[in-house]
PDB file of C-alpha atoms in Angstrom:
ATOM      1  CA  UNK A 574     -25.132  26.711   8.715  1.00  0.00           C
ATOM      2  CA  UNK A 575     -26.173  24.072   6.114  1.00  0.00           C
ATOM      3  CA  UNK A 576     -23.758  21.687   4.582  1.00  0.00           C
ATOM      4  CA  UNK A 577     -23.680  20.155   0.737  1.00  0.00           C
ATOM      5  CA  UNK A 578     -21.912  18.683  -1.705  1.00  0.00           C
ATOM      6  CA  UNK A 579     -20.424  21.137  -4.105  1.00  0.00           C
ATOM      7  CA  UNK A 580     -19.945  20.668  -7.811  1.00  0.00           C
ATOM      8  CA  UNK A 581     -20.035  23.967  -8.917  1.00  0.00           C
ATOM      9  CA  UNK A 582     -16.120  24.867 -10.208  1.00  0.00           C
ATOM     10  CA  UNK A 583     -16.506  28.347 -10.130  1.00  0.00           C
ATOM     11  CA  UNK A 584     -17.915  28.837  -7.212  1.00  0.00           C
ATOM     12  CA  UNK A 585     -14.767  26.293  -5.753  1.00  0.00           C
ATOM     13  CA  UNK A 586     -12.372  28.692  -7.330  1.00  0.00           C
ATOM     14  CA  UNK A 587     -13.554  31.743  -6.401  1.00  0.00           C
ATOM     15  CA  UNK A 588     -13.126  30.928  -2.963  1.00  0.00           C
ATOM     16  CA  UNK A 589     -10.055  28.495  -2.635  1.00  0.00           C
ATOM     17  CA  UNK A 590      -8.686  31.775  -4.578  1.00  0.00           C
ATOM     18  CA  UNK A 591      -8.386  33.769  -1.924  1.00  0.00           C
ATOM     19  CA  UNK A 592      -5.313  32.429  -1.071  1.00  0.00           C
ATOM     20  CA  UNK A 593      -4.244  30.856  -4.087  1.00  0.00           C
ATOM     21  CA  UNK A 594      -0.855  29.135  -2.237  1.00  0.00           C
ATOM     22  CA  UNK A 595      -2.346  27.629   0.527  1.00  0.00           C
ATOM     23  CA  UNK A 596      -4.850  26.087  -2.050  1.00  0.00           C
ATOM     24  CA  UNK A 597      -2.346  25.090  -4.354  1.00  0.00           C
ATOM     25  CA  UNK A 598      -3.156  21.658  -4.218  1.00  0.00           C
ATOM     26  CA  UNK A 599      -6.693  22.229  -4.056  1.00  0.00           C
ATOM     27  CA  UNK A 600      -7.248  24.152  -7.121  1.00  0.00           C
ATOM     28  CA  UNK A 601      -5.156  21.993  -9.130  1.00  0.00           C
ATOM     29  CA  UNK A 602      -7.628  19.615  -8.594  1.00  0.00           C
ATOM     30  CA  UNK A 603     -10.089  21.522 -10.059  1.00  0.00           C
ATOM     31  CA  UNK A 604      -8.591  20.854 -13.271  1.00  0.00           C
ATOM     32  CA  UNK A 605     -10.051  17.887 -15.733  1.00  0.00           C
ATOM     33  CA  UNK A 606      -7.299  15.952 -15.070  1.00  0.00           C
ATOM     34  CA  UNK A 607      -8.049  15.565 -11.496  1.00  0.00           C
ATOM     35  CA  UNK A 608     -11.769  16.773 -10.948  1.00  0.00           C
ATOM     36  CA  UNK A 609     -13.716  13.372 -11.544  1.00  0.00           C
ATOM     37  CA  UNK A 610     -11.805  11.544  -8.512  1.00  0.00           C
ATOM     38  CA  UNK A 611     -12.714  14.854  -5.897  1.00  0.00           C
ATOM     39  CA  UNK A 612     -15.962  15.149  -4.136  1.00  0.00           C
ATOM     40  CA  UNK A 613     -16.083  18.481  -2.171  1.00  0.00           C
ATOM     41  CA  UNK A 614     -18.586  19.210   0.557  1.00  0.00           C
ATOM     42  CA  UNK A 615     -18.750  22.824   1.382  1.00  0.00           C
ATOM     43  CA  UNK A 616     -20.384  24.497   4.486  1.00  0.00           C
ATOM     44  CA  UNK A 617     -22.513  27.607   3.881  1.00  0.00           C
ATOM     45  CA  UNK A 618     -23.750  30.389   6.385  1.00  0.00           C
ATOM     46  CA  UNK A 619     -27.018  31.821   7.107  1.00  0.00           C
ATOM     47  CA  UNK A 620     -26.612  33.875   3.991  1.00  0.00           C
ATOM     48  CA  UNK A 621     -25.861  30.850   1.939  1.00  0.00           C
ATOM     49  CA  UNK A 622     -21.804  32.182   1.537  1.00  0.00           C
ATOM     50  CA  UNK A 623     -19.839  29.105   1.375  1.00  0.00           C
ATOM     51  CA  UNK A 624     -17.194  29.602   4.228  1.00  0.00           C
ATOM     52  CA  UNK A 625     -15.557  26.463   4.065  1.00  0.00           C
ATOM     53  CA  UNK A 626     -14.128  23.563   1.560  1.00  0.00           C
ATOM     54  CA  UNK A 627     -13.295  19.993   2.523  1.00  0.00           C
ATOM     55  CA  UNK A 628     -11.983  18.032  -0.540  1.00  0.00           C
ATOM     56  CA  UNK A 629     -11.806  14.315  -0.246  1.00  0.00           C
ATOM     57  CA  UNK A 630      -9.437  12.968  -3.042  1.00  0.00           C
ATOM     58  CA  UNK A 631      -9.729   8.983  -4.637  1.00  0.00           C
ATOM     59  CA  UNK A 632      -6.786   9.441  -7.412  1.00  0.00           C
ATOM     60  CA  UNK A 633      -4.436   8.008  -5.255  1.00  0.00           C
ATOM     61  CA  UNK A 634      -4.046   4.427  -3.617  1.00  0.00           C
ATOM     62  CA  UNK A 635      -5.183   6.318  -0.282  1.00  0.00           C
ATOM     63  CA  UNK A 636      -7.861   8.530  -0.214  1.00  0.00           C
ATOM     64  CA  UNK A 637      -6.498  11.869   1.113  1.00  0.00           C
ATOM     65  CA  UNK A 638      -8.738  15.210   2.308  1.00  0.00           C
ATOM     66  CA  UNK A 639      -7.707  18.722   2.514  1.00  0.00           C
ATOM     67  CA  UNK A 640      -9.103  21.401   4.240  1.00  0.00           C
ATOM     68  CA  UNK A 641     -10.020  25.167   3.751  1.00  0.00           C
ATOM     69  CA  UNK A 642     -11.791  28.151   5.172  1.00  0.00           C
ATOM     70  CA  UNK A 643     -13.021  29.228   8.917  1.00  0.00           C
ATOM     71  CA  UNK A 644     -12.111  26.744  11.493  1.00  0.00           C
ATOM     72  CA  UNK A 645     -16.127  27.426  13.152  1.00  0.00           C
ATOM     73  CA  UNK A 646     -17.365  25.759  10.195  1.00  0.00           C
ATOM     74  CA  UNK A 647     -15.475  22.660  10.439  1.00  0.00           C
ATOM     75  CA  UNK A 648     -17.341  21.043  13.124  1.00  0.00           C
ATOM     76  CA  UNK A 649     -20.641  21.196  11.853  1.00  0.00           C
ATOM     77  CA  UNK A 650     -19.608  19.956   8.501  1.00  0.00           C
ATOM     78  CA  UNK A 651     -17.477  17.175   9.833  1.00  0.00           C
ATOM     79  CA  UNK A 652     -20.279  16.151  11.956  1.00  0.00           C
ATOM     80  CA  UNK A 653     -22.677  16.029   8.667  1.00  0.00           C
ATOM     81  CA  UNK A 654     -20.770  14.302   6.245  1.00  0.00           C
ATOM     82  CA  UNK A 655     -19.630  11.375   8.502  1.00  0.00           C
ATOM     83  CA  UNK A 656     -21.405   8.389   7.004  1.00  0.00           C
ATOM     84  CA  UNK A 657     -19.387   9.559   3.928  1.00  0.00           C
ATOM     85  CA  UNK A 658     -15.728   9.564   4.599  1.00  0.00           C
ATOM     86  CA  UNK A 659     -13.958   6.414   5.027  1.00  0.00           C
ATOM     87  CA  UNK A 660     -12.580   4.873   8.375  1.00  0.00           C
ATOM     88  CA  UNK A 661      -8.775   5.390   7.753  1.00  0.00           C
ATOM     89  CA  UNK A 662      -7.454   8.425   5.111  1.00  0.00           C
ATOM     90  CA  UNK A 663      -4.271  10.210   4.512  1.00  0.00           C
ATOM     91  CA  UNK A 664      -4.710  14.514   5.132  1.00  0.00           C
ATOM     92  CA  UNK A 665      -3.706  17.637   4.915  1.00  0.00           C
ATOM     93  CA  UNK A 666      -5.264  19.183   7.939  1.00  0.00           C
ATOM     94  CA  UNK A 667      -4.467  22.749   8.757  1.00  0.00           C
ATOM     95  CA  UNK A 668      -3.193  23.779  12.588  1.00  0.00           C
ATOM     96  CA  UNK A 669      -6.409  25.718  13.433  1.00  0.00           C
ATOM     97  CA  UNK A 670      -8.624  22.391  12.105  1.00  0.00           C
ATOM     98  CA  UNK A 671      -7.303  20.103  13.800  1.00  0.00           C
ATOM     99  CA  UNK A 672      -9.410  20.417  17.142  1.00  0.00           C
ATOM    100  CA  UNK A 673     -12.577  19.915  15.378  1.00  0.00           C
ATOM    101  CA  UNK A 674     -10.392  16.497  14.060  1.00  0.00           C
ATOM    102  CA  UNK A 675      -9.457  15.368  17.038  1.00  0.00           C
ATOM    103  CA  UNK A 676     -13.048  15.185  17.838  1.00  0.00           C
ATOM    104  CA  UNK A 677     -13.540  12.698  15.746  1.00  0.00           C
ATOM    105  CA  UNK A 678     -10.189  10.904  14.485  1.00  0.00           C
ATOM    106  CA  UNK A 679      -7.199   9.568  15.755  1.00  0.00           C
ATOM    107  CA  UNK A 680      -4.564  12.366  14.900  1.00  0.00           C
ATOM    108  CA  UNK A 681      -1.525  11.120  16.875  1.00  0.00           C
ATOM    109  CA  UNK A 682       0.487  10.311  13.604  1.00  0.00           C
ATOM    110  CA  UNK A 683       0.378  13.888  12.136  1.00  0.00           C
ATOM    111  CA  UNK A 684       3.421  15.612  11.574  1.00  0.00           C
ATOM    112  CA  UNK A 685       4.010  19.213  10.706  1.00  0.00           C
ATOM    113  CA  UNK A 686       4.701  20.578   7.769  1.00  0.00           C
ATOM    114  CA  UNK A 687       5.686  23.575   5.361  1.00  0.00           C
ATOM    115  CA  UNK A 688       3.665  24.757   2.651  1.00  0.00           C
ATOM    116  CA  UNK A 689       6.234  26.812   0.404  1.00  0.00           C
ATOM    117  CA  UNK A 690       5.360  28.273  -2.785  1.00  0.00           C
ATOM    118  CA  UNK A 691       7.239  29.666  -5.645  1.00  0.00           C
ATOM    119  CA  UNK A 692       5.894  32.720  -8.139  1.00  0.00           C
ATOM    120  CA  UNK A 693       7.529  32.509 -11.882  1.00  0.00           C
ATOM    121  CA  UNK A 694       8.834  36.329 -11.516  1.00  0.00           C
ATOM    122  CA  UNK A 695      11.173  34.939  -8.215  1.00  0.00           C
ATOM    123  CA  UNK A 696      12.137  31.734 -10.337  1.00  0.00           C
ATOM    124  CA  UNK A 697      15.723  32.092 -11.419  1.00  0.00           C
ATOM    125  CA  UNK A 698      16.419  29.675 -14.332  1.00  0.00           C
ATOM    126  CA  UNK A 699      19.474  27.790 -15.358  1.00  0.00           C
ATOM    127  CA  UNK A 700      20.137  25.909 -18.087  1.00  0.00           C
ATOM    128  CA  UNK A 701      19.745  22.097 -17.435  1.00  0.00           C
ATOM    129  CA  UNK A 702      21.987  19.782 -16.275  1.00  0.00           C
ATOM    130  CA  UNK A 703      23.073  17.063 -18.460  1.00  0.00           C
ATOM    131  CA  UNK A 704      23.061  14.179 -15.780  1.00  0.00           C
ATOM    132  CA  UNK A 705      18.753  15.092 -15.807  1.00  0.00           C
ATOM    133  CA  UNK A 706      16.892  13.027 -17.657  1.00  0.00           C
ATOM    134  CA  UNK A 707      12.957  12.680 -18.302  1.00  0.00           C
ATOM    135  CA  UNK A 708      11.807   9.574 -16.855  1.00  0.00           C
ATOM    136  CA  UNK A 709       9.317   7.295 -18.606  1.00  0.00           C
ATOM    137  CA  UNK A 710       7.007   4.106 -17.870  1.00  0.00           C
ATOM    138  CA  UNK A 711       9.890   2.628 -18.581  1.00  0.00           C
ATOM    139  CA  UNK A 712      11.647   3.629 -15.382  1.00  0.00           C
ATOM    140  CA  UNK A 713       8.897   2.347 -13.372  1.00  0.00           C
ATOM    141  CA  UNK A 714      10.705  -0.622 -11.372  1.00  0.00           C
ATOM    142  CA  UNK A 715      13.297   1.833 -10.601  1.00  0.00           C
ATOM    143  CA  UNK A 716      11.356   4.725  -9.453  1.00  0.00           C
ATOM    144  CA  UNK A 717       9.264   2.948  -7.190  1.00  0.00           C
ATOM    145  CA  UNK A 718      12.420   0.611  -5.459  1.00  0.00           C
ATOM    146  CA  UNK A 719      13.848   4.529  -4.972  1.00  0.00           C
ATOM    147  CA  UNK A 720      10.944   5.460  -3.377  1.00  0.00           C
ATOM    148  CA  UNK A 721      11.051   2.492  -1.354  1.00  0.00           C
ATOM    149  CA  UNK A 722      13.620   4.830   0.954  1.00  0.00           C
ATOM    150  CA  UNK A 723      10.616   6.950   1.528  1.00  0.00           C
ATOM    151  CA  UNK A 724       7.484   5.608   2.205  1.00  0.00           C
ATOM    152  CA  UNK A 725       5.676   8.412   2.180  1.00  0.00           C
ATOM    153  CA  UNK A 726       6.008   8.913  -1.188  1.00  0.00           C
ATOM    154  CA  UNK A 727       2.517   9.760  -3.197  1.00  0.00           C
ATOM    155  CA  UNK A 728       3.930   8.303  -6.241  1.00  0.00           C
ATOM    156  CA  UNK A 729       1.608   6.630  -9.158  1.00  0.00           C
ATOM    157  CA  UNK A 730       2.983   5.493 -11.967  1.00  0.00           C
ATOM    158  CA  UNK A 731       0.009   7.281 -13.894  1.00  0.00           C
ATOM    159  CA  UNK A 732       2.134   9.898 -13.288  1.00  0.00           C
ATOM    160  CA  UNK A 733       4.585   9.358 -15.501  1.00  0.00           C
ATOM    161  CA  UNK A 734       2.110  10.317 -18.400  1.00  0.00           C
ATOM    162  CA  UNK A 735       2.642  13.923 -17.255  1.00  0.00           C
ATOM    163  CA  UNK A 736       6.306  14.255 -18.601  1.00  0.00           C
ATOM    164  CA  UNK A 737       7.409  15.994 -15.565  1.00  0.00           C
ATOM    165  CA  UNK A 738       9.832  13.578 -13.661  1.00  0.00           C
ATOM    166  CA  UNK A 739      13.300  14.061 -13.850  1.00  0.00           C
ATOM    167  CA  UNK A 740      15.802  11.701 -12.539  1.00  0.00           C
ATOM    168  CA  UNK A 741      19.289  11.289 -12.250  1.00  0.00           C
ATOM    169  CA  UNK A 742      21.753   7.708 -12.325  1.00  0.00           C
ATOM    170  CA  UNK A 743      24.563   6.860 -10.493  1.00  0.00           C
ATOM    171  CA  UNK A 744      26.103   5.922 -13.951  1.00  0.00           C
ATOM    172  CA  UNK A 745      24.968   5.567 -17.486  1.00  0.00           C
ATOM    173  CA  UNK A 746      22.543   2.662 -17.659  1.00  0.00           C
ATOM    174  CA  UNK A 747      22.090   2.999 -13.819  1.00  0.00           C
ATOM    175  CA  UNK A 748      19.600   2.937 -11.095  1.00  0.00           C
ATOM    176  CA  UNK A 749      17.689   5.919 -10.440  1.00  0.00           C
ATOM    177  CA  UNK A 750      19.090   7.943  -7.129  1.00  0.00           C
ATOM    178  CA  UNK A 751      17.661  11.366  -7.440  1.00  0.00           C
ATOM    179  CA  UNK A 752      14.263  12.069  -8.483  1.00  0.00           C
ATOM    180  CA  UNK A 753      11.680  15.240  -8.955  1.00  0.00           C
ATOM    181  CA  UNK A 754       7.936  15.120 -10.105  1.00  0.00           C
ATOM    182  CA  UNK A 755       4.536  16.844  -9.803  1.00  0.00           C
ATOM    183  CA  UNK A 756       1.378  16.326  -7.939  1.00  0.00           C
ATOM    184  CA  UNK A 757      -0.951  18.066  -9.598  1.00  0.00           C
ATOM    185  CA  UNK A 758      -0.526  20.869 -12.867  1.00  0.00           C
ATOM    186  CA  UNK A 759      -3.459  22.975 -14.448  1.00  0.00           C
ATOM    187  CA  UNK A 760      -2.810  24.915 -17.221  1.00  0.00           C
ATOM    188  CA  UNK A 761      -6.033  25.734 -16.922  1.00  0.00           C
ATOM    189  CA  UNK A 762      -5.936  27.520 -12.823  1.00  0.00           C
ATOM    190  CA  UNK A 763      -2.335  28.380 -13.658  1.00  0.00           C
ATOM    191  CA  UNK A 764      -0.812  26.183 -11.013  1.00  0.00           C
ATOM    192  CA  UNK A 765       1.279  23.530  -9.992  1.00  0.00           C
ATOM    193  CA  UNK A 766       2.472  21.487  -7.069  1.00  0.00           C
ATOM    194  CA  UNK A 767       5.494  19.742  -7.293  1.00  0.00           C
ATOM    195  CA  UNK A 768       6.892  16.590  -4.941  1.00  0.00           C
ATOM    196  CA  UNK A 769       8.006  12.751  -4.897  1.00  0.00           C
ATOM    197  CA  UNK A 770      11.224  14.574  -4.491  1.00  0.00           C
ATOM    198  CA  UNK A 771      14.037  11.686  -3.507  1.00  0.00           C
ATOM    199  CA  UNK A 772      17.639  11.194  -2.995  1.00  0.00           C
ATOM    200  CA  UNK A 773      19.114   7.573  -2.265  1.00  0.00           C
ATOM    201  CA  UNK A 774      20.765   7.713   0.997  1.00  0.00           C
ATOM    202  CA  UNK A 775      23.680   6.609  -0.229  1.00  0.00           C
ATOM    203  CA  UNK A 776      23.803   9.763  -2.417  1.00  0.00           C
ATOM    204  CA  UNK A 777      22.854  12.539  -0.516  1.00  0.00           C
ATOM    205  CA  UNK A 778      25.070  15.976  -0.336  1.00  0.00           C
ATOM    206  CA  UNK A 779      25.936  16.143  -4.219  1.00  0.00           C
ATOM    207  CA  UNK A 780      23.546  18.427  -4.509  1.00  0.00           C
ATOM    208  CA  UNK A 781      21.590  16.033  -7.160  1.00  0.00           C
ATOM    209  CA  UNK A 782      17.819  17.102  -5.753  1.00  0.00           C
ATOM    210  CA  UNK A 783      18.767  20.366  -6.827  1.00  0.00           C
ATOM    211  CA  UNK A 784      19.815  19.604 -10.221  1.00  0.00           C
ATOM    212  CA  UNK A 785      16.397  17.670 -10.821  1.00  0.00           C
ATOM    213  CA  UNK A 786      14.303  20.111  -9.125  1.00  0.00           C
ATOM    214  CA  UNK A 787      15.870  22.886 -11.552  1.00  0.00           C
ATOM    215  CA  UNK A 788      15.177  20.906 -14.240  1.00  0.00           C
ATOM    216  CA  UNK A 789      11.597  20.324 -13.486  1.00  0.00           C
ATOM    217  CA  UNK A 790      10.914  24.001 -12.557  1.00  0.00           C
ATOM    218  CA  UNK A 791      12.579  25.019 -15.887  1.00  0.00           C
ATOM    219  CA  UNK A 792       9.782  22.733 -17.518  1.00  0.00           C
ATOM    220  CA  UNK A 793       6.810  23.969 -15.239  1.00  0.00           C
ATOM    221  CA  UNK A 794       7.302  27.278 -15.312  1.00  0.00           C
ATOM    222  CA  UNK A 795       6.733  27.249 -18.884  1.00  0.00           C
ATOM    223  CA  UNK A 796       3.084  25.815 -18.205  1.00  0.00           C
ATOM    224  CA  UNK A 797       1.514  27.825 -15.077  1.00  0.00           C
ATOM    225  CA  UNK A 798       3.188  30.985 -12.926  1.00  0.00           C
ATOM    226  CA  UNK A 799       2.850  29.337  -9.589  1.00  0.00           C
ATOM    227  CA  UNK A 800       4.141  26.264  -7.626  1.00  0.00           C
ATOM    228  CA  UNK A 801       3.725  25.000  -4.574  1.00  0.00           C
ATOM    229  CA  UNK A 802       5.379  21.819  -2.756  1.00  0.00           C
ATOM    230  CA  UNK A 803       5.303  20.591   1.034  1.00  0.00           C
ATOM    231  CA  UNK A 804       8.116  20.183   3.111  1.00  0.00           C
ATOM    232  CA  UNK A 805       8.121  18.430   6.659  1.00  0.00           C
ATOM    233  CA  UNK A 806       8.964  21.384   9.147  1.00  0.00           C
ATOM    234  CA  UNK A 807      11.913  19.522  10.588  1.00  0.00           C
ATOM    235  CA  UNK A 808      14.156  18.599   7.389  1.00  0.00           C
ATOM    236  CA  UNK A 809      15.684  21.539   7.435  1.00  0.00           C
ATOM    237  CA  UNK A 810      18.267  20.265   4.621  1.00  0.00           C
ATOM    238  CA  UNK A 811      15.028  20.195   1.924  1.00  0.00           C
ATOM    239  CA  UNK A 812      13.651  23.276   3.339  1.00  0.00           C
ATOM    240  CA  UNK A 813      16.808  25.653   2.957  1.00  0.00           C
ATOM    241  CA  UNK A 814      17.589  23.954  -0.674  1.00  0.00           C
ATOM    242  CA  UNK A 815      14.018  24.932  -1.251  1.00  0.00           C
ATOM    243  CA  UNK A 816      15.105  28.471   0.004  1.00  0.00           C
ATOM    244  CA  UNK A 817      17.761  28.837  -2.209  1.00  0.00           C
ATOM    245  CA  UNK A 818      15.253  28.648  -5.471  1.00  0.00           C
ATOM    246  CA  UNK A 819      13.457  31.520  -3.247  1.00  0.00           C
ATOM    247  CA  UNK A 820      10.251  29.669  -2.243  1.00  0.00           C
ATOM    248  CA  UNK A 821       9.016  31.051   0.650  1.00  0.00           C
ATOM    249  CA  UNK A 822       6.983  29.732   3.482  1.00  0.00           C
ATOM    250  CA  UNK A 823       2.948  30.303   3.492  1.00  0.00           C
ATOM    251  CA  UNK A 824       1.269  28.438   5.944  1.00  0.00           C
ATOM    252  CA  UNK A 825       2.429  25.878   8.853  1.00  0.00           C
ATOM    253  CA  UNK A 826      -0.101  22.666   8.508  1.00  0.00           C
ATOM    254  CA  UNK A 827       0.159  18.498   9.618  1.00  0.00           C
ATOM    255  CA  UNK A 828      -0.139  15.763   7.516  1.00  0.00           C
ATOM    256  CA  UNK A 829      -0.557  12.243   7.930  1.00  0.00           C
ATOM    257  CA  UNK A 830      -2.793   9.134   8.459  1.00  0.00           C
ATOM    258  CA  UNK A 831      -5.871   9.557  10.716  1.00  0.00           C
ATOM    259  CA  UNK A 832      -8.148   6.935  11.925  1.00  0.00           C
ATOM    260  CA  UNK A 833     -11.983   7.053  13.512  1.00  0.00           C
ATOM    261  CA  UNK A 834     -11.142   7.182  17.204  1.00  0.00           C
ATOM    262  CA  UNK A 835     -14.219   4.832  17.934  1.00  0.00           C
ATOM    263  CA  UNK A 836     -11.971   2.219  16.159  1.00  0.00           C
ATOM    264  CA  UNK A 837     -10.500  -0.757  18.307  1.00  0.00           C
ATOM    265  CA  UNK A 838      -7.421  -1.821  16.762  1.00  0.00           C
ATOM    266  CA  UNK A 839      -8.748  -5.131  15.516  1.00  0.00           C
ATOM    267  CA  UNK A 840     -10.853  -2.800  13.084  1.00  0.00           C
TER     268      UNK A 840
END
């Protein structure tokens, strides 16, 4: 096998195509939009047929990777793009990958997940609920002191420039409790994945993530046919509201912060 850096967009789409849900994410990133902050290594057979993608994202405040294609391939390309990835990164690391990982990074704090995905012919819409609003650069303190109850968040207030979050206030003129957003959109690739989705504790069981996450389906459906999100495996609350806008579940994965294991903790 021989392993390179890919910049070829075609040939990227082509094969994260072949399973266009569990690349959601992926080829979203393919877009403009997104495309300058990926590098993608790909590793390549004796016949020169790429059979495997790693992305490694910088749009973020973390650098994240993502993985796709035969798990055989992964160890070979890990082992030839090391001097290139950083010593600490946030990932998306499928459950069949994450031997060739362990290898080499600390995986201990990687949770699993729920990759669920949405077609526009399932989509059922509603009309939107008054208490949504579009949020705005405005909104900013607010947004991020709700995500505050969820550290995990991958919010950026670039974001914001997309048009797609939706919030909801505990009053007129009030702070923020519910919010829904996107990831990544291309209009372009036809797909979407959405997330940042957040209730305040304090309001939980009104039902208020589903009003914003109609709202911002309603608006993203007119754009691309296809939408992803992730879901940890055990909040089973998310993952049935989830169910009741009929995503279904592709592909079981773990996500999280990984470290070199050569690291000492004074690193």
């Amino acid at each position: 096998m021989t392993v390179r850096q890919i910049d070829d967009r075609d040939l990227l789409s082509a094969f994260l195509s072949t399973d266009r849900a569990a690349c959601a994410y992926q080829i979203g990133d393919l877009d403009d939009s997104y495309f300058p902050w990926c590098t993608w290594w790909g590793a390549f057979d004796e016949q020169d047929q790429l059979r495997f993608v790693y992305l490694h994202y910088i749009g973020l405040s973390i650098p994240v990777a993502l993985t796709f294609g035969d798990p055989d391939y992964l160890p070979g390309l890990l082992d030839g793009i090391q001097a290139e990835l950083p010593h600490r990164f946030y990932c998306h690391i499928w459950e069949e990958h994450l031997p060739a990982f362990r290898a080499w990074f600390e995986t201990e704090s990687l949770r699993p997940m729920l990759r669920m995905v949405l077609s526009r012919d399932d989509f059922d819409p509603k009309a939107d609920d008054p208490d949504v609003t579009r949020l705005g650069h405005r909104d900013t303190a607010q947004i991020v002191s709700l995500y505050d109850h969820y550290p995990d968040n991958f919010f950026e207030p670039y974001q914001l420039e997309s048009g797609l979050y939706f919030g909801i206030t505990d009053r007129p003129g009030g702070e923020i409790v519910s919010i829904a957003g996107i990831h990544v959109l291309s209009e372009e690739y036809d797909i979407a994945a959405i997330g940042n989705l957040v209730t305040h504790p304090d309001h939980r069981g009104k039902q208020l993530a589903s009003k914003v996450t109609q709202r911002l389906l309603n608006e993203v459906f007119e754009r691309v046919s296809l939408v992803a999100l992730n879901v940890a495996e055990d909040n089973l609350p998310a993952v049935r509201t989830y169910e009741k806008f009929n995503f279904r579940r592709n592909h079981r994965y773990f996500e999280g912060m990984v470290r070199r294991a050569m690291l000492t903790e004074t690193e």
